[in-house]
mmCIF file of C-alpha atoms in Angstrom:
data_model
loop_
_atom_site.group_PDB
_atom_site.id
_atom_site.type_symbol
_atom_site.label_atom_id
_atom_site.label_comp_id
_atom_site.label_asym_id
_atom_site.label_seq_id
_atom_site.Cartn_x
_atom_site.Cartn_y
_atom_site.Cartn_z
ATOM 1 C CA GLN R 20 11.242 12.387 7.590
ATOM 2 C CA VAL R 21 8.850 12.546 4.654
ATOM 3 C CA HIS R 22 5.338 13.755 5.478
ATOM 4 C CA LEU R 23 2.314 13.463 3.198
ATOM 5 C CA GLN R 24 -1.003 15.245 3.616
ATOM 6 C CA GLU R 25 -4.136 14.724 1.519
ATOM 7 C CA SER R 26 -6.590 17.545 0.879
ATOM 8 C CA GLY R 27 -9.859 17.843 -0.988
ATOM 9 C CA PRO R 28 -13.634 17.550 -0.583
ATOM 10 C CA GLY R 29 -15.148 15.030 1.791
ATOM 11 C CA LEU R 30 -18.457 14.843 -0.050
ATOM 12 C CA VAL R 31 -18.978 14.592 -3.804
ATOM 13 C CA LYS R 32 -22.148 13.966 -5.816
ATOM 14 C CA PRO R 33 -22.600 10.984 -8.139
ATOM 15 C CA SER R 34 -21.445 11.584 -11.738
ATOM 16 C CA GLU R 35 -19.146 14.403 -10.582
ATOM 17 C CA THR R 36 -15.336 14.517 -10.573
ATOM 18 C CA LEU R 37 -13.149 14.048 -7.501
ATOM 19 C CA SER R 38 -9.957 16.081 -7.229
ATOM 20 C CA LEU R 39 -7.505 15.370 -4.409
ATOM 21 C CA THR R 40 -4.071 16.812 -3.731
ATOM 22 C CA CYS R 41 -1.186 15.331 -1.746
ATOM 23 C CA SER R 42 1.326 17.783 -0.305
ATOM 24 C CA VAL R 43 4.801 16.380 0.290
ATOM 25 C CA SER R 44 7.141 17.823 2.915
ATOM 26 C CA GLY R 45 10.479 16.704 4.332
ATOM 27 C CA GLY R 46 11.753 15.554 0.965
ATOM 28 C CA SER R 47 11.772 16.297 -2.732
ATOM 29 C CA ILE R 48 9.006 15.075 -4.962
ATOM 30 C CA ARG R 49 11.622 14.185 -7.563
ATOM 31 C CA PRO R 50 12.798 11.640 -8.471
ATOM 32 C CA ASN R 51 10.298 9.369 -6.767
ATOM 33 C CA TYR R 52 7.250 7.263 -7.446
ATOM 34 C CA TRP R 53 4.051 8.561 -5.832
ATOM 35 C CA SER R 54 0.801 6.670 -5.572
ATOM 36 C CA TRP R 55 -2.852 6.878 -4.669
ATOM 37 C CA ILE R 56 -4.504 3.989 -2.855
ATOM 38 C CA ARG R 57 -8.035 3.736 -1.545
ATOM 39 C CA GLN R 58 -9.648 1.607 1.133
ATOM 40 C CA SER R 59 -13.266 0.645 1.598
ATOM 41 C CA PRO R 60 -15.048 -2.131 3.505
ATOM 42 C CA GLY R 61 -16.213 -3.700 0.260
ATOM 43 C CA ARG R 62 -13.037 -3.483 -1.825
ATOM 44 C CA GLY R 63 -10.313 -3.502 0.840
ATOM 45 C CA LEU R 64 -7.062 -1.803 -0.177
ATOM 46 C CA GLU R 65 -7.063 -0.909 -3.875
ATOM 47 C CA TRP R 66 -4.120 0.591 -5.731
ATOM 48 C CA ILE R 67 -5.258 3.378 -8.050
ATOM 49 C CA GLY R 68 -2.026 4.274 -9.819
ATOM 50 C CA TRP R 69 1.366 5.938 -9.671
ATOM 51 C CA VAL R 70 3.202 8.887 -11.135
ATOM 52 C CA TYR R 71 6.960 8.937 -11.510
ATOM 53 C CA ASP R 72 9.234 11.943 -11.729
ATOM 54 C CA SER R 73 7.912 14.492 -14.200
ATOM 55 C CA GLY R 74 4.845 12.643 -15.269
ATOM 56 C CA ASN R 75 5.214 9.000 -16.255
ATOM 57 C CA THR R 76 2.094 7.247 -15.023
ATOM 58 C CA ARG R 77 0.723 3.741 -14.513
ATOM 59 C CA TYR R 78 -2.902 3.089 -13.586
ATOM 60 C CA ASN R 79 -4.976 0.204 -12.331
ATOM 61 C CA PRO R 80 -6.820 -1.072 -15.442
ATOM 62 C CA SER R 81 -10.031 -1.254 -13.412
ATOM 63 C CA LEU R 82 -9.974 2.551 -13.076
ATOM 64 C CA LYS R 83 -7.819 3.601 -16.003
ATOM 65 C CA SER R 84 -10.590 5.177 -18.069
ATOM 66 C CA ARG R 85 -11.528 7.505 -15.188
ATOM 67 C CA VAL R 86 -8.193 8.325 -13.508
ATOM 68 C CA THR R 87 -5.536 10.952 -13.980
ATOM 69 C CA ILE R 88 -2.556 11.337 -11.624
ATOM 70 C CA SER R 89 -0.288 14.332 -12.102
ATOM 71 C CA VAL R 90 2.606 16.007 -10.324
ATOM 72 C CA ASP R 91 3.389 19.666 -9.686
ATOM 73 C CA THR R 92 7.080 19.836 -8.844
ATOM 74 C CA SER R 93 6.990 23.593 -8.175
ATOM 75 C CA LYS R 94 4.555 23.017 -5.294
ATOM 76 C CA ASN R 95 5.932 19.615 -4.188
ATOM 77 C CA GLN R 96 2.465 18.143 -4.710
ATOM 78 C CA PHE R 97 0.797 15.432 -6.724
ATOM 79 C CA SER R 98 -2.882 15.053 -7.520
ATOM 80 C CA LEU R 99 -5.638 12.583 -8.266
ATOM 81 C CA ARG R 100 -8.566 13.193 -10.576
ATOM 82 C CA LEU R 101 -11.324 10.583 -10.717
ATOM 83 C CA THR R 102 -14.298 11.164 -12.999
ATOM 84 C CA SER R 103 -17.847 9.821 -13.254
ATOM 85 C CA LEU R 104 -18.133 9.005 -9.582
ATOM 86 C CA THR R 105 -20.584 6.456 -8.210
ATOM 87 C CA THR R 106 -21.344 5.378 -4.654
ATOM 88 C CA ALA R 107 -18.843 2.532 -5.165
ATOM 89 C CA ASP R 108 -16.064 5.155 -5.111
ATOM 90 C CA THR R 109 -16.819 6.003 -1.474
ATOM 91 C CA ALA R 110 -13.596 5.216 0.390
ATOM 92 C CA ILE R 111 -10.674 6.528 2.368
ATOM 93 C CA TYR R 112 -8.142 7.819 -0.152
ATOM 94 C CA TYR R 113 -4.467 7.646 0.763
ATOM 95 C CA CYS R 114 -1.471 9.145 -0.957
ATOM 96 C CA ALA R 115 1.779 7.264 -0.499
ATOM 97 C CA ARG R 116 5.405 7.157 -1.583
ATOM 98 C CA ILE R 117 6.790 4.060 -3.181
ATOM 99 C CA ARG R 118 10.052 3.061 -1.472
ATOM 100 C CA PRO R 119 12.740 4.262 -3.874
ATOM 101 C CA PRO R 120 13.823 1.230 -5.890
ATOM 102 C CA MET R 121 17.395 0.468 -6.811
ATOM 103 C CA LYS R 122 18.141 0.921 -10.507
ATOM 104 C CA TRP R 123 17.808 -2.836 -11.059
ATOM 105 C CA ASP R 124 14.707 -3.204 -8.901
ATOM 106 C CA LEU R 125 10.925 -3.107 -9.337
ATOM 107 C CA PRO R 126 8.948 -0.305 -7.668
ATOM 108 C CA GLY R 127 5.858 -0.915 -5.647
ATOM 109 C CA ASP R 128 5.983 -1.143 -1.853
ATOM 110 C CA PHE R 129 4.917 1.923 0.095
ATOM 111 C CA ASP R 130 7.123 3.380 2.820
ATOM 112 C CA TYR R 131 5.335 6.656 3.601
ATOM 113 C CA TRP R 132 1.576 7.217 3.740
ATOM 114 C CA GLY R 133 -0.676 10.170 4.361
ATOM 115 C CA GLN R 134 -3.301 9.936 7.089
ATOM 116 C CA GLY R 135 -6.028 9.475 4.488
ATOM 117 C CA ILE R 136 -9.124 11.449 3.569
ATOM 118 C CA LEU R 137 -12.632 10.022 3.665
ATOM 119 C CA VAL R 138 -14.518 10.720 0.457
ATOM 120 C CA THR R 139 -18.233 10.022 0.404
ATOM 121 C CA VAL R 140 -20.121 9.921 -2.868
ATOM 122 C CA SER R 141 -23.733 10.795 -2.206
ATOM 123 C CA SER R 142 -26.460 13.033 -3.550
ATOM 124 C CA ASP I 30 -4.357 -9.458 -11.890
ATOM 125 C CA ILE I 31 -2.469 -11.361 -9.189
ATOM 126 C CA VAL I 32 -4.897 -12.320 -6.431
ATOM 127 C CA MET I 33 -3.525 -12.324 -2.873
ATOM 128 C CA THR I 34 -5.268 -14.614 -0.389
ATOM 129 C CA GLN I 35 -4.532 -14.379 3.327
ATOM 130 C CA SER I 36 -5.275 -16.889 6.068
ATOM 131 C CA PRO I 37 -6.609 -16.888 8.632
ATOM 132 C CA LEU I 38 -8.791 -13.795 8.350
ATOM 133 C CA SER I 39 -8.861 -13.485 12.112
ATOM 134 C CA LEU I 40 -6.405 -14.662 14.742
ATOM 135 C CA ALA I 41 -6.284 -14.475 18.543
ATOM 136 C CA VAL I 42 -2.948 -15.105 20.273
ATOM 137 C CA SER I 43 -1.851 -14.793 23.898
ATOM 138 C CA LEU I 44 0.651 -12.115 24.889
ATOM 139 C CA GLY I 45 4.200 -13.396 24.521
ATOM 140 C CA GLU I 46 3.189 -16.157 22.134
ATOM 141 C CA ARG I 47 3.917 -16.539 18.419
ATOM 142 C CA ALA I 48 1.533 -15.339 15.722
ATOM 143 C CA THR I 49 1.773 -16.478 12.112
ATOM 144 C CA ILE I 50 -0.169 -15.060 9.171
ATOM 145 C CA ASN I 51 -0.131 -16.644 5.736
ATOM 146 C CA CYS I 52 -0.397 -15.138 2.276
ATOM 147 C CA LYS I 53 -0.730 -16.954 -1.027
ATOM 148 C CA SER I 54 -0.451 -15.364 -4.456
ATOM 149 C CA SER I 55 -2.302 -16.655 -7.529
ATOM 150 C CA GLN I 56 0.979 -16.657 -9.455
ATOM 151 C CA SER I 57 4.619 -16.496 -8.499
ATOM 152 C CA VAL I 58 5.970 -13.113 -7.407
ATOM 153 C CA PHE I 59 9.588 -14.290 -7.602
ATOM 154 C CA SER I 60 11.857 -12.725 -10.197
ATOM 155 C CA SER I 61 14.682 -15.074 -11.128
ATOM 156 C CA SER I 62 16.564 -12.296 -12.933
ATOM 157 C CA LYS I 63 16.582 -10.136 -9.798
ATOM 158 C CA ASN I 64 16.518 -13.031 -7.299
ATOM 159 C CA LYS I 65 13.833 -11.279 -5.286
ATOM 160 C CA ASN I 66 10.297 -11.993 -4.140
ATOM 161 C CA TYR I 67 8.170 -8.899 -4.650
ATOM 162 C CA LEU I 68 5.996 -9.252 -1.571
ATOM 163 C CA ALA I 69 5.457 -6.715 1.231
ATOM 164 C CA TRP I 70 3.707 -6.831 4.608
ATOM 165 C CA TYR I 71 1.908 -3.955 6.327
ATOM 166 C CA GLN I 72 0.418 -3.331 9.752
ATOM 167 C CA GLN I 73 -2.663 -1.131 10.094
ATOM 168 C CA ARG I 74 -3.773 -0.006 13.539
ATOM 169 C CA PRO I 75 -7.282 1.447 13.976
ATOM 170 C CA GLY I 76 -7.620 4.919 12.496
ATOM 171 C CA GLN I 77 -4.125 4.817 11.004
ATOM 172 C CA PRO I 78 -2.748 4.267 7.506
ATOM 173 C CA PRO I 79 -0.898 1.034 6.782
ATOM 174 C CA LYS I 80 2.729 0.883 7.922
ATOM 175 C CA LEU I 81 5.385 -0.963 5.935
ATOM 176 C CA LEU I 82 6.907 -3.802 7.963
ATOM 177 C CA ILE I 83 8.608 -6.087 5.444
ATOM 178 C CA TYR I 84 9.605 -5.844 1.773
ATOM 179 C CA TRP I 85 11.247 -8.343 -0.591
ATOM 180 C CA ALA I 86 9.320 -10.929 1.479
ATOM 181 C CA SER I 87 11.862 -10.976 4.319
ATOM 182 C CA THR I 88 13.655 -7.609 4.654
ATOM 183 C CA ARG I 89 12.548 -5.578 7.659
ATOM 184 C CA GLN I 90 11.878 -1.910 7.050
ATOM 185 C CA SER I 91 14.064 0.423 9.100
ATOM 186 C CA GLY I 92 12.743 0.842 12.647
ATOM 187 C CA VAL I 93 10.561 -2.281 12.645
ATOM 188 C CA PRO I 94 11.120 -4.443 15.760
ATOM 189 C CA GLY I 95 13.057 -7.659 15.349
ATOM 190 C CA ARG I 96 10.117 -9.782 16.529
ATOM 191 C CA PHE I 97 8.566 -9.278 13.069
ATOM 192 C CA SER I 98 9.895 -11.593 10.373
ATOM 193 C CA GLY I 99 8.829 -12.579 6.870
ATOM 194 C CA SER I 100 9.491 -15.801 4.989
ATOM 195 C CA GLY I 101 8.477 -17.720 1.907
ATOM 196 C CA SER I 102 9.067 -17.680 -1.821
ATOM 197 C CA GLY I 103 7.203 -18.006 -5.081
ATOM 198 C CA THR I 104 3.540 -18.104 -4.129
ATOM 199 C CA ASP I 105 3.533 -18.893 -0.391
ATOM 200 C CA PHE I 106 4.567 -16.432 2.284
ATOM 201 C CA SER I 107 4.278 -15.917 6.035
ATOM 202 C CA LEU I 108 4.566 -13.084 8.514
ATOM 203 C CA THR I 109 5.568 -14.162 12.021
ATOM 204 C CA ILE I 110 5.478 -12.132 15.213
ATOM 205 C CA SER I 111 7.698 -14.061 17.595
ATOM 206 C CA ARG I 112 6.455 -12.726 20.949
ATOM 207 C CA LEU I 113 3.165 -10.902 20.706
ATOM 208 C CA GLN I 114 2.882 -7.548 22.450
ATOM 209 C CA ALA I 115 -0.279 -5.571 23.122
ATOM 210 C CA GLU I 116 0.747 -2.908 20.592
ATOM 211 C CA ASP I 117 0.722 -5.542 17.821
ATOM 212 C CA VAL I 118 -3.084 -5.633 17.779
ATOM 213 C CA ALA I 119 -3.862 -4.559 14.219
ATOM 214 C CA VAL I 120 -4.895 -5.742 10.782
ATOM 215 C CA TYR I 121 -2.044 -7.122 8.677
ATOM 216 C CA TYR I 122 -1.921 -7.044 4.875
ATOM 217 C CA CYS I 123 0.310 -8.615 2.277
ATOM 218 C CA GLN I 124 0.878 -6.915 -1.072
ATOM 219 C CA GLN I 125 2.533 -7.988 -4.299
ATOM 220 C CA TYR I 126 4.516 -5.612 -6.472
ATOM 221 C CA TYR I 127 5.837 -8.101 -9.001
ATOM 222 C CA THR I 128 3.570 -6.673 -11.653
ATOM 223 C CA PRO I 129 0.939 -3.928 -11.882
ATOM 224 C CA PRO I 130 -1.786 -3.653 -10.907
ATOM 225 C CA LEU I 131 -0.342 -3.794 -7.419
ATOM 226 C CA THR I 132 -2.671 -5.894 -5.279
ATOM 227 C CA PHE I 133 -3.277 -6.479 -1.589
ATOM 228 C CA GLY I 134 -4.591 -9.357 0.465
ATOM 229 C CA GLN I 135 -7.897 -8.951 2.256
ATOM 230 C CA GLY I 136 -6.261 -8.526 5.642
ATOM 231 C CA THR I 137 -5.883 -10.580 8.825
ATOM 232 C CA ARG I 138 -7.178 -9.173 12.095
ATOM 233 C CA LEU I 139 -4.872 -9.997 15.012
ATOM 234 C CA GLU I 140 -6.219 -9.820 18.558
ATOM 235 C CA ILE I 141 -5.101 -10.745 22.041
ATOM 236 C CA LYS I 142 -6.500 -13.980 23.449
#
């Protein structure tokens, strides 16, 4: 059973950078797709991006200029970095695994999720 | 971006009755080369992360009760709960993964009448 756990600060100031880590247990981080998703009352569920295997990434264009997702295979973790925060970035941030696609298939539905971490952007 | 629109946004159904939630995509999420609809359904109970129920529009995820079923193709999809149980009270979301950015519907809140 794969288990995911987010960690990081719960409060960040505007204009600062958010750094979150997702620790994966019960399975290998490779070769899988891993994602960050956030949820807020105003925006609903919003996909932030994914990282695959050793570092191939795909980001939501709405956040692309501010987002970096990376993976640390030695620690079985992957991370989110989001810069230039505003109050609009206040949300619950989830890490999730994309259900492993067949070789012929498209990736993108999420079979394991962390419990989520509430991040508030406020001075 | 593909916009996902769910209806209704709120639904109240009696225990043991059928509940149906609809989802419409702004463009087709069917791949003719793969013969698959790239549409998933999730259940989110209060204070919990979303849980995958259905993928490829109609394939139940392992461990999901048989009363949950998905149907539809192209741009129009439905999630049906055949006999509502108290534990099914939740918000339900559809999601397309035909093309990034991956996008979700706004959610449908299901309650007991």
